[in-house]
Structure formats: C-alpha cells, structure tokens
Coordinates of N, CA and C in Angstrom, one line a residue:
M1 N 12.4 15.5 -50.8 CA 13.1 14.3 -50.3 C 13.2 13.3 -51.4
S2 N 14.4 12.7 -51.6 CA 14.6 11.7 -52.6 C 14.0 10.4 -52.1
G3 N 14.0 9.4 -53.1 CA 13.4 8.1 -52.7 C 14.2 7.4 -51.6
C4 N 15.6 7.5 -51.7 CA 16.4 6.9 -50.7 C 16.2 7.5 -49.3
E5 N 16.1 8.9 -49.3 CA 15.9 9.5 -48.0 C 14.6 9.2 -47.4
A6 N 13.5 9.0 -48.3 CA 12.2 8.6 -47.8 C 12.3 7.2 -47.2
R7 N 13.0 6.3 -47.9 CA 13.1 4.9 -47.3 C 13.8 4.9 -46.0
D8 N 14.8 5.8 -45.9 CA 15.6 5.8 -44.6 C 15.1 6.7 -43.6
A9 N 14.0 7.4 -43.8 CA 13.4 8.3 -42.8 C 13.2 7.7 -41.5
K10 N 13.4 8.4 -40.4 CA 13.2 7.9 -39.1 C 12.1 8.7 -38.3
K11 N 11.6 8.1 -37.3 CA 10.6 8.7 -36.4 C 10.9 8.4 -35.0
L12 N 10.5 9.3 -34.1 CA 10.7 9.2 -32.7 C 9.5 8.6 -32.1
V13 N 9.7 7.5 -31.4 CA 8.5 6.8 -30.7 C 8.8 6.6 -29.2
R14 N 7.8 6.5 -28.5 CA 7.9 6.3 -27.0 C 7.4 4.9 -26.7
S15 N 8.1 4.1 -26.0 CA 7.7 2.8 -25.5 C 7.9 2.8 -24.0
P16 N 7.4 1.8 -23.3 CA 7.5 1.7 -21.8 C 9.0 1.8 -21.4
S17 N 9.9 1.4 -22.3 CA 11.3 1.4 -22.0 C 12.0 2.7 -22.2
G18 N 11.5 3.6 -23.0 CA 12.1 4.9 -23.3 C 11.9 5.3 -24.7
L19 N 12.5 6.4 -25.1 CA 12.4 7.0 -26.4 C 13.3 6.3 -27.4
R20 N 12.8 6.0 -28.6 CA 13.6 5.3 -29.6 C 13.4 6.1 -30.9
M21 N 14.5 6.1 -31.7 CA 14.5 6.7 -33.0 C 14.6 5.5 -34.0
V22 N 13.5 5.2 -34.6 CA 13.4 4.0 -35.4 C 13.0 4.4 -36.9
P23 N 13.4 3.5 -37.8 CA 13.0 3.7 -39.2 C 11.5 3.8 -39.4
E24 N 11.0 4.7 -40.2 CA 9.6 4.8 -40.5 C 9.0 3.5 -41.1
H25 N 9.8 2.9 -41.9 CA 9.4 1.7 -42.6 C 10.2 0.5 -42.1
R26 N 9.4 -0.6 -41.6 CA 10.1 -1.7 -41.0 C 11.1 -2.4 -41.9
A27 N 10.8 -2.3 -43.3 CA 11.7 -2.9 -44.2 C 13.1 -2.3 -44.2
A28 N 13.2 -1.0 -43.7 CA 14.4 -0.3 -43.7 C 15.2 -0.5 -42.4
R29 N 14.8 -1.4 -41.6 CA 15.5 -1.7 -40.3 C 16.9 -2.2 -40.6
S30 N 17.8 -1.9 -39.7 CA 19.2 -2.4 -39.8 C 19.2 -3.9 -39.4
P31 N 20.0 -4.7 -40.2 CA 20.0 -6.1 -39.9 C 20.7 -6.4 -38.5
F32 N 21.3 -5.4 -37.9 CA 22.0 -5.6 -36.6 C 21.1 -5.2 -35.5
G33 N 19.8 -4.8 -35.8 CA 18.9 -4.3 -34.8 C 18.3 -5.4 -34.0
L34 N 17.7 -5.1 -32.8 CA 17.0 -6.0 -32.0 C 15.6 -5.5 -31.7
D35 N 14.6 -6.3 -31.6 CA 13.3 -5.9 -31.1 C 13.3 -5.8 -29.6
E36 N 12.4 -4.9 -29.1 CA 12.3 -4.8 -27.7 C 11.6 -6.1 -27.2
P37 N 12.1 -6.6 -26.0 CA 11.5 -7.8 -25.5 C 10.2 -7.5 -24.8
P38 N 9.3 -8.5 -24.7 CA 8.1 -8.3 -23.8 C 8.6 -8.4 -22.4
W39 N 8.0 -7.5 -21.6 CA 8.3 -7.5 -20.2 C 7.6 -8.7 -19.4
V40 N 8.4 -9.3 -18.5 CA 7.7 -10.3 -17.6 C 6.7 -9.5 -16.8
P41 N 5.4 -10.0 -16.8 CA 4.3 -9.3 -16.1 C 4.6 -9.2 -14.6
D42 N 4.3 -8.1 -14.0 CA 4.6 -7.9 -12.6 C 4.0 -9.0 -11.7
K43 N 2.8 -9.5 -12.0 CA 2.2 -10.5 -11.2 C 2.9 -11.8 -11.2
E44 N 3.7 -12.0 -12.3 CA 4.5 -13.3 -12.4 C 5.9 -13.1 -11.8
C45 N 6.1 -12.0 -11.2 CA 7.5 -11.7 -10.7 C 7.5 -11.2 -9.2
P46 N 7.3 -12.0 -8.2 CA 7.2 -11.6 -6.9 C 8.6 -11.4 -6.3
R47 N 9.7 -11.9 -6.9 CA 11.0 -11.8 -6.4 C 12.0 -11.4 -7.6
C48 N 13.1 -10.8 -7.2 CA 14.2 -10.5 -8.1 C 14.7 -11.8 -8.8
M49 N 14.7 -11.7 -10.1 CA 15.1 -12.9 -10.9 C 16.6 -13.1 -10.9
Q50 N 17.4 -12.3 -10.2 CA 18.8 -12.5 -10.0 C 19.2 -12.9 -8.6
C51 N 18.8 -12.1 -7.6 CA 19.2 -12.4 -6.2 C 18.1 -13.0 -5.3
D52 N 16.9 -13.1 -5.9 CA 15.7 -13.7 -5.2 C 15.2 -12.9 -4.1
T53 N 15.5 -11.6 -4.0 CA 15.0 -10.7 -3.0 C 13.5 -10.5 -3.3
K54 N 12.7 -10.5 -2.2 CA 11.3 -10.3 -2.4 C 10.9 -8.9 -2.6
F55 N 10.1 -8.6 -3.5 CA 9.7 -7.2 -3.8 C 8.6 -6.8 -2.7
D56 N 8.7 -5.5 -2.3 CA 7.7 -4.9 -1.4 C 7.7 -3.4 -1.6
F57 N 7.1 -2.7 -0.7 CA 7.0 -1.2 -0.8 C 8.4 -0.6 -0.9
I58 N 9.4 -1.2 -0.2 CA 10.7 -0.6 -0.2 C 11.6 -1.1 -1.3
T59 N 11.5 -2.4 -1.6 CA 12.3 -3.0 -2.6 C 11.4 -3.1 -3.9
R60 N 11.7 -2.1 -4.8 CA 10.8 -2.0 -6.0 C 11.4 -2.9 -7.1
K61 N 10.6 -3.2 -8.1 CA 11.0 -4.0 -9.2 C 11.3 -3.1 -10.4
H62 N 12.3 -3.6 -11.2 CA 12.6 -2.9 -12.4 C 12.8 -3.9 -13.5
H63 N 12.4 -3.5 -14.7 CA 12.6 -4.4 -15.9 C 13.8 -4.0 -16.7
C64 N 14.6 -5.0 -17.0 CA 15.8 -4.8 -17.9 C 15.2 -4.5 -19.3
R65 N 15.7 -3.5 -19.9 CA 15.2 -3.1 -21.2 C 15.7 -4.1 -22.3
R66 N 16.7 -4.8 -22.0 CA 17.3 -5.7 -23.1 C 16.6 -7.1 -23.0
C67 N 16.4 -7.7 -21.8 CA 15.9 -9.0 -21.7 C 14.4 -9.1 -21.2
G68 N 14.0 -8.0 -20.6 CA 12.6 -7.9 -20.1 C 12.3 -8.5 -18.8
K69 N 13.3 -9.1 -18.1 CA 13.1 -9.7 -16.8 C 13.0 -8.7 -15.7
C70 N 12.5 -9.2 -14.5 CA 12.4 -8.3 -13.4 C 13.5 -8.4 -12.4
F71 N 14.0 -7.3 -11.9 CA 15.1 -7.3 -11.0 C 14.9 -6.2 -9.9
C72 N 15.6 -6.3 -8.8 CA 15.6 -5.3 -7.8 C 16.6 -4.2 -8.3
D73 N 16.6 -3.0 -7.6 CA 17.4 -1.9 -8.0 C 18.9 -2.3 -8.0
K74 N 19.3 -3.1 -7.0 CA 20.7 -3.5 -6.9 C 21.2 -4.3 -8.1
C75 N 20.3 -5.1 -8.6 CA 20.7 -6.0 -9.7 C 20.4 -5.4 -11.1
C76 N 19.8 -4.2 -11.1 CA 19.4 -3.6 -12.4 C 19.5 -2.1 -12.3
S77 N 20.7 -1.7 -11.9 CA 20.9 -0.2 -11.6 C 21.6 0.5 -12.8
K78 N 22.3 -0.2 -13.6 CA 23.1 0.4 -14.7 C 22.3 0.9 -15.8
K79 N 22.6 2.1 -16.3 CA 21.9 2.6 -17.5 C 23.0 2.7 -18.6
V80 N 22.8 1.9 -19.6 CA 23.8 1.7 -20.6 C 23.2 1.9 -22.0
P81 N 24.0 2.6 -22.9 CA 23.5 2.7 -24.3 C 23.1 1.4 -24.9
L82 N 22.0 1.4 -25.7 CA 21.5 0.2 -26.4 C 21.2 0.5 -27.8
P83 N 22.2 0.8 -28.7 CA 21.9 1.2 -30.0 C 21.2 0.2 -30.9
R84 N 21.3 -1.1 -30.5 CA 20.7 -2.1 -31.3 C 19.2 -2.1 -31.2
M85 N 18.6 -1.4 -30.2 CA 17.2 -1.2 -30.1 C 16.8 0.3 -30.4
C86 N 17.8 1.0 -30.8 CA 17.6 2.4 -31.3 C 17.2 3.4 -30.2
F87 N 17.5 3.1 -28.9 CA 17.2 4.0 -27.8 C 18.0 5.3 -27.9
V88 N 17.3 6.4 -27.7 CA 18.0 7.7 -27.8 C 19.0 7.9 -26.6
D89 N 18.6 7.5 -25.4 CA 19.4 7.6 -24.2 C 19.8 6.3 -23.6
P90 N 20.8 6.2 -22.8 CA 21.1 5.0 -22.1 C 19.9 4.5 -21.3
V91 N 19.7 3.2 -21.2 CA 18.5 2.6 -20.5 C 18.9 1.6 -19.5
R92 N 18.0 1.4 -18.5 CA 18.3 0.5 -17.4 C 18.4 -1.0 -17.9
Q93 N 19.5 -1.6 -17.5 CA 19.7 -3.0 -17.9 C 20.3 -3.8 -16.7
C94 N 20.0 -5.1 -16.7 CA 20.6 -6.0 -15.6 C 22.1 -6.1 -15.9
A95 N 22.9 -6.6 -14.9 CA 24.3 -6.7 -15.0 C 24.8 -7.5 -16.2
E96 N 24.1 -8.6 -16.5 CA 24.6 -9.5 -17.6 C 24.3 -8.8 -18.9
C97 N 23.1 -8.2 -19.1 CA 22.8 -7.5 -20.4 C 23.7 -6.2 -20.5
A98 N 23.9 -5.5 -19.4 CA 24.7 -4.3 -19.5 C 26.1 -4.6 -20.1
L99 N 26.7 -5.7 -19.6 CA 28.0 -6.1 -20.1 C 28.0 -6.4 -21.6
I100 N 27.0 -7.1 -22.1 CA 26.8 -7.4 -23.5 C 26.7 -6.1 -24.3
S101 N 25.8 -5.2 -23.8 CA 25.6 -3.9 -24.5 C 26.8 -3.0 -24.5
Q102 N 27.6 -3.0 -23.5 CA 28.8 -2.3 -23.4 C 29.8 -2.7 -24.5
K103 N 29.9 -4.1 -24.7 CA 30.8 -4.6 -25.7 C 30.3 -4.2 -27.1
E104 N 28.9 -4.2 -27.3 CA 28.4 -3.9 -28.6 C 28.5 -2.4 -28.9
T105 N 28.6 -1.6 -27.9 CA 28.7 -0.2 -28.2 C 30.0 0.1 -28.9
E106 N 31.1 -0.6 -28.6 CA 32.4 -0.4 -29.3 C 32.2 -0.8 -30.7
F107 N 31.4 -1.9 -31.0 CA 31.1 -2.3 -32.3 C 30.4 -1.2 -33.1
Y108 N 29.4 -0.7 -32.5 CA 28.6 0.4 -33.2 C 29.4 1.7 -33.4
D109 N 30.1 2.1 -32.3 CA 30.9 3.3 -32.4 C 32.1 3.3 -33.3
R110 N 32.7 2.1 -33.5 CA 33.9 2.0 -34.2 C 33.8 1.2 -35.5
Q111 N 33.4 -0.1 -35.4 CA 33.4 -1.0 -36.5 C 32.5 -0.6 -37.6
L112 N 31.2 -0.3 -37.2 CA 30.2 0.1 -38.3 C 30.7 1.4 -39.0
K113 N 31.3 2.3 -38.2 CA 31.7 3.6 -38.8 C 32.8 3.3 -39.8
V114 N 33.7 2.4 -39.5 CA 34.8 2.1 -40.4 C 34.2 1.5 -41.7
L115 N 33.2 0.6 -41.6 CA 32.6 0.0 -42.7 C 31.9 1.0 -43.6
M116 N 31.2 2.0 -42.9 CA 30.4 3.0 -43.7 C 31.4 4.0 -44.4
N117 N 32.6 4.2 -43.8 CA 33.5 5.1 -44.4 C 34.1 4.5 -45.7
G118 N 34.2 3.1 -45.7 CA 34.6 2.4 -46.9 C 36.1 2.3 -47.1
A119 N 36.5 1.5 -48.1 CA 37.9 1.2 -48.4 C 37.9 0.7 -49.9
T120 N 39.1 0.7 -50.5 CA 39.3 0.4 -51.9 C 39.9 -1.0 -52.0
F121 N 39.3 -1.8 -53.0 CA 39.8 -3.1 -53.2 C 39.7 -3.4 -54.7
F122 N 40.4 -4.4 -55.1 CA 40.2 -5.0 -56.4 C 39.2 -6.1 -56.2
V123 N 38.1 -6.1 -57.0 CA 37.0 -7.0 -56.8 C 36.9 -7.9 -58.0
T124 N 36.8 -9.2 -57.7 CA 36.7 -10.2 -58.8 C 35.4 -11.0 -58.6
L125 N 34.6 -11.1 -59.6 CA 33.3 -11.8 -59.6 C 33.5 -13.3 -60.0
G126 N 33.0 -14.2 -59.1 CA 33.0 -15.6 -59.4 C 34.3 -16.1 -59.8
A127 N 34.3 -16.9 -61.0 CA 35.6 -17.5 -61.5 C 36.3 -16.6 -62.5
S128 N 35.8 -15.4 -62.6 CA 36.4 -14.5 -63.6 C 37.9 -14.2 -63.3
D129 N 38.7 -14.0 -64.4 CA 40.1 -13.7 -64.2 C 40.4 -12.2 -64.3
K130 N 39.3 -11.4 -64.3 CA 39.4 -10.0 -64.4 C 38.9 -9.3 -63.1
S131 N 39.6 -8.3 -62.6 CA 39.2 -7.6 -61.4 C 39.0 -6.1 -61.7
E132 N 38.2 -5.5 -60.8 CA 37.9 -4.1 -61.0 C 38.1 -3.3 -59.7
L133 N 38.8 -2.2 -59.8 CA 39.0 -1.4 -58.6 C 37.8 -0.7 -58.2
M134 N 37.4 -1.0 -56.9 CA 36.1 -0.5 -56.5 C 36.2 0.0 -55.0
V135 N 35.4 1.0 -54.7 CA 35.2 1.5 -53.3 C 34.1 0.7 -52.7
C136 N 34.4 0.1 -51.6 CA 33.4 -0.8 -50.9 C 33.0 -0.2 -49.6
R137 N 31.7 -0.1 -49.3 CA 31.3 0.5 -48.0 C 29.9 0.0 -47.6
L138 N 29.6 0.1 -46.3 CA 28.3 -0.3 -45.8 C 27.4 0.9 -46.0
S139 N 26.2 0.7 -46.4 CA 25.2 1.8 -46.7 C 24.9 2.4 -45.3
N140 N 24.4 3.7 -45.4 CA 24.1 4.4 -44.2 C 23.0 3.7 -43.3
N141 N 22.1 3.0 -44.0 CA 21.1 2.3 -43.2 C 21.5 0.9 -42.8
Q142 N 22.8 0.6 -43.1 CA 23.5 -0.7 -42.6 C 22.9 -1.9 -43.2
R143 N 22.1 -1.8 -44.3 CA 21.4 -2.9 -44.9 C 22.2 -3.5 -46.1
Y144 N 23.0 -2.7 -46.7 CA 23.7 -3.1 -48.0 C 25.2 -2.9 -48.0
L145 N 25.9 -3.8 -48.6 CA 27.3 -3.6 -49.0 C 27.3 -3.0 -50.4
V146 N 27.8 -1.8 -50.5 CA 27.7 -1.0 -51.8 C 29.1 -1.0 -52.4
L147 N 29.2 -1.4 -53.7 CA 30.5 -1.4 -54.4 C 30.4 -0.4 -55.6
D148 N 31.3 0.5 -55.6 CA 31.3 1.5 -56.7 C 32.6 1.6 -57.4
G149 N 32.5 1.4 -58.8 CA 33.7 1.6 -59.6 C 33.1 1.9 -61.0
D150 N 33.7 1.3 -62.0 CA 33.0 1.4 -63.3 C 31.6 0.8 -63.3
S151 N 31.6 -0.3 -62.5 CA 30.3 -1.0 -62.2 C 29.8 -0.6 -60.9
H152 N 28.5 -1.0 -60.6 CA 27.9 -0.7 -59.3 C 27.2 -2.0 -58.8
Y153 N 27.4 -2.4 -57.6 CA 26.7 -3.5 -57.0 C 26.2 -3.1 -55.6
E154 N 25.1 -3.7 -55.2 CA 24.6 -3.6 -53.9 C 24.2 -5.0 -53.4
I155 N 24.8 -5.5 -52.3 CA 24.6 -6.8 -51.8 C 23.9 -6.6 -50.4
E156 N 22.7 -7.2 -50.3 CA 22.0 -7.1 -49.0 C 22.7 -7.9 -47.9
I157 N 23.0 -7.3 -46.8 CA 23.8 -7.9 -45.7 C 23.2 -9.3 -45.3
I158 N 21.8 -9.3 -45.2 CA 21.2 -10.6 -44.7 C 21.3 -11.7 -45.8
Q159 N 21.7 -11.4 -47.0 CA 21.9 -12.4 -48.0 C 23.3 -13.0 -48.0
I160 N 24.2 -12.4 -47.3 CA 25.6 -12.9 -47.2 C 25.6 -14.1 -46.3
S161 N 26.1 -15.2 -46.9 CA 26.1 -16.5 -46.2 C 27.4 -16.8 -45.5
T162 N 28.5 -16.4 -46.1 CA 29.9 -16.7 -45.5 C 30.8 -15.5 -45.8
V163 N 31.7 -15.2 -44.9 CA 32.7 -14.2 -45.1 C 34.0 -14.9 -44.7
Q164 N 34.9 -15.0 -45.6 CA 36.2 -15.6 -45.4 C 37.3 -14.6 -45.6
I165 N 38.0 -14.2 -44.5 CA 39.1 -13.2 -44.5 C 40.4 -13.9 -45.0
L166 N 41.0 -13.3 -46.0 CA 42.3 -13.8 -46.5 C 43.4 -13.1 -45.8
T167 N 44.4 -13.9 -45.4 CA 45.6 -13.3 -44.7 C 46.9 -13.8 -45.3
E168 N 48.0 -13.1 -45.0 CA 49.3 -13.5 -45.4 C 50.2 -13.4 -44.3
G169 N 51.4 -14.1 -44.3 CA 52.3 -14.0 -43.3 C 52.0 -14.8 -42.0
F170 N 51.1 -15.8 -42.2 CA 50.6 -16.6 -41.1 C 51.8 -17.4 -40.5
T171 N 51.9 -17.5 -39.2 CA 52.9 -18.3 -38.5 C 52.1 -19.3 -37.6
P172 N 52.7 -20.4 -37.3 CA 52.1 -21.4 -36.4 C 51.5 -20.8 -35.1
G173 N 52.2 -19.8 -34.6 CA 51.7 -19.2 -33.4 C 50.6 -18.1 -33.6
G174 N 50.3 -17.9 -34.9 CA 49.3 -16.9 -35.2 C 49.7 -15.5 -35.3
G175 N 51.0 -15.2 -35.2 CA 51.5 -13.9 -35.2 C 51.9 -13.4 -36.6
N176 N 52.1 -12.1 -36.7 CA 52.6 -11.5 -37.9 C 51.7 -11.7 -39.2
S177 N 50.5 -12.1 -39.0 CA 49.6 -12.2 -40.1 C 48.8 -10.9 -40.3
R178 N 48.4 -10.6 -41.5 CA 47.6 -9.4 -41.8 C 46.6 -9.7 -42.8
A179 N 45.4 -9.0 -42.7 CA 44.3 -9.3 -43.7 C 44.7 -8.6 -45.0
I180 N 44.5 -9.3 -46.1 CA 44.8 -8.8 -47.4 C 43.6 -8.9 -48.3
G181 N 42.5 -9.5 -47.9 CA 41.3 -9.6 -48.7 C 40.3 -10.4 -48.1
M182 N 39.2 -10.7 -48.8 CA 38.2 -11.6 -48.3 C 37.4 -12.2 -49.5
V183 N 36.7 -13.2 -49.2 CA 35.8 -13.9 -50.1 C 34.4 -13.9 -49.5
L184 N 33.4 -13.3 -50.3 CA 32.0 -13.3 -49.9 C 31.3 -14.3 -50.7
Q185 N 30.3 -15.0 -50.0 CA 29.4 -15.8 -50.7 C 28.0 -15.3 -50.3
Y186 N 27.1 -15.1 -51.3 CA 25.8 -14.5 -51.0 C 24.8 -15.0 -52.0
K187 N 23.5 -14.9 -51.5 CA 22.4 -15.3 -52.3 C 22.0 -14.2 -53.3
V188 N 21.8 -14.6 -54.5 CA 21.3 -13.6 -55.5 C 19.8 -13.5 -55.4
P189 N 19.2 -12.3 -55.3 CA 17.8 -12.2 -55.2 C 17.0 -12.9 -56.3
G190 N 16.0 -13.7 -55.9 CA 15.2 -14.4 -56.9 C 15.8 -15.8 -57.2
S191 N 16.9 -16.1 -56.6 CA 17.6 -17.4 -56.9 C 18.1 -18.0 -55.6
E192 N 18.2 -19.3 -55.6 CA 18.7 -20.1 -54.4 C 20.2 -20.3 -54.6
E193 N 20.8 -19.9 -55.7 CA 22.2 -20.2 -56.0 C 23.0 -19.1 -55.2
L194 N 24.3 -19.5 -54.9 CA 25.2 -18.6 -54.2 C 26.2 -18.0 -55.2
A195 N 26.4 -16.7 -55.1 CA 27.3 -16.1 -55.9 C 28.6 -15.8 -55.1
Q196 N 29.7 -15.6 -55.7 CA 31.0 -15.4 -55.0 C 31.6 -14.1 -55.5
M197 N 32.2 -13.4 -54.5 CA 33.0 -12.2 -54.9 C 34.2 -12.1 -54.0
K198 N 35.4 -11.8 -54.7 CA 36.6 -11.8 -54.0 C 37.2 -10.4 -53.9
F199 N 37.6 -10.0 -52.7 CA 38.1 -8.6 -52.5 C 39.6 -8.7 -52.2
T200 N 40.5 -8.0 -52.9 CA 41.9 -8.0 -52.7 C 42.4 -6.6 -52.5
A201 N 43.2 -6.4 -51.4 CA 43.7 -5.0 -51.2 C 44.8 -4.7 -52.2
G202 N 44.7 -3.5 -52.7 CA 45.7 -3.1 -53.8 C 47.1 -3.0 -53.3
E203 N 48.0 -3.2 -54.2 CA 49.4 -3.1 -53.9 C 50.0 -1.7 -54.2
D204 N 49.2 -1.0 -55.0 CA 49.8 0.3 -55.5 C 49.6 1.4 -54.4
F205 N 50.3 2.4 -54.5 CA 50.4 3.5 -53.5 C 49.0 4.1 -53.3
S206 N 48.2 4.2 -54.3 CA 46.9 4.9 -54.2 C 45.9 4.1 -53.3
C207 N 46.2 2.9 -53.0 CA 45.3 2.1 -52.1 C 45.9 2.1 -50.7
N208 N 45.2 2.6 -49.7 CA 45.7 2.7 -48.4 C 45.6 1.3 -47.7
K209 N 46.7 0.6 -47.6 CA 46.7 -0.8 -47.0 C 46.1 -0.8 -45.6
K210 N 46.5 0.2 -44.8 CA 46.1 0.2 -43.4 C 44.6 0.4 -43.3
L211 N 44.0 1.3 -44.1 CA 42.6 1.5 -44.2 C 41.9 0.2 -44.6
S212 N 42.4 -0.5 -45.6 CA 41.8 -1.7 -46.1 C 41.9 -2.8 -45.1
A213 N 43.0 -2.9 -44.3 CA 43.1 -3.9 -43.3 C 42.1 -3.6 -42.1
S214 N 41.9 -2.3 -41.8 CA 40.9 -2.0 -40.8 C 39.5 -2.3 -41.2
W215 N 39.2 -2.1 -42.5 CA 37.9 -2.4 -43.0 C 37.6 -3.9 -43.0
L216 N 38.6 -4.6 -43.4 CA 38.5 -6.1 -43.4 C 38.3 -6.6 -42.0
A217 N 39.0 -6.1 -41.0 CA 38.9 -6.5 -39.6 C 37.5 -6.2 -39.1
A218 N 36.9 -5.0 -39.5 CA 35.6 -4.7 -39.1 C 34.6 -5.6 -39.8
M219 N 34.8 -6.0 -41.0 CA 33.9 -6.9 -41.7 C 33.9 -8.3 -41.1
H220 N 35.1 -8.7 -40.6 CA 35.2 -10.0 -39.9 C 34.4 -10.0 -38.6
K221 N 34.4 -8.8 -37.9 CA 33.6 -8.8 -36.7 C 32.1 -8.7 -37.0
V222 N 31.7 -8.1 -38.1 CA 30.3 -8.0 -38.5 C 29.8 -9.5 -38.8
S223 N 30.7 -10.3 -39.4 CA 30.3 -11.6 -39.8 C 30.0 -12.5 -38.6
K224 N 30.6 -12.1 -37.5 CA 30.3 -12.9 -36.2 C 29.0 -12.6 -35.6

C-alpha cells in the first residue's frame, strides 16, 4: 500500500445511527463532511419535537440521524442517504433534514464527480503574465485541488478563501452568460498571506469548453 493509499484508507464503524465508512485517520476527512450530532436524551424528550405528540407505548420516539432531535414515526419516517456523515445505507431523518440531505445527494452524486474527473485550463499565478496549460481536479479524498501540467500544485480546499467565477456574454437580465474561468484566493501554508490563481478555459479545439464550463459550475456550487 502506498503512502497516499494509507492516508486515504477507510474503516467500517458502527454507531447508534448506523454503519459508516469513515477515513482511518481524522486528518484525511473530507472538508464537506459532517460529524454525527449528539442525540437528545430520551428523558429530556417526552413529546415529539415537531408535532408535540406525547410518547407512550404505542407512539415511539425516533432520533433524526442528522440533527439528533426526537420525533414520532410520522414526523421522522423517511430514510434518506446521508453521504456527508459517511453512512453506508439511507438513514432515518426528520422531514426538514431529509429535504436538505436530498438536495445534497445531487451535489455528491454529480458535482463532486465532475470536479474529481477534472478539466483543462490555462492557469496564471498571481500577477504573472505567463500561463500554463494544466489539468485541474479535486483529489479522491476531496481535500485538495490538484493541478498538473509541467508544474504540479496542490491547494487544500479549506485554505481557499474566495472563488470568483468569470463569465462572458452577460446581459442585464442575466441570460446568455457562460463561465469562462475563475479566480481563486487561498492561504499559503505557513503564511497568513493570500495567494491568487486565475483559471481560463482554453480557446483551442483540444480544450473541451463544455467540460470546462461544467467543472466551473460545480466549483461555484462547492464554494457555496
């Protein structure tokens, strides 16, 4: 096993909420992940925290795996995937949390995959007037933005402070604009100063503009 594979190794753990496939090393956790919430103690929850129904032998209490609050079966019946907490199977969530998780599933299933597949851009560092053609992608552990060309860079996602998407063809009504690049500002390890990097979609045939635009759109959603 290589050093990278060892760092990214995962293990199966069981919690009161269900089975989770988590990184063996906490430092290797995805920046998009969430910790499991503490459950509201049963003794502090005599009624459903949504509809106020009193719990008894017939009306049982359930804990939402995302927020940890107590609900009756009617208010906490949905089992929805929760990839941000690394659950192997869909888990029980209240209606409000289930809606949030369903929206996030699209992000995990589509946007992160687009970013990990990568796209090609001309990359310019700081105020330099020279650019380099590089393949940009999100690392498999989702912790780094990796740039490969003649040079190699790895930018830790949590160190990125701003993401500005560059567009062209903007109209007052917001139509007909398309993403053509972005500007990143990020902290350099060991320094409080911000570095800047500009990404521009290539105009030549070898650079797939549609792929670049999709990658930029996904990066825009990640920044939110």
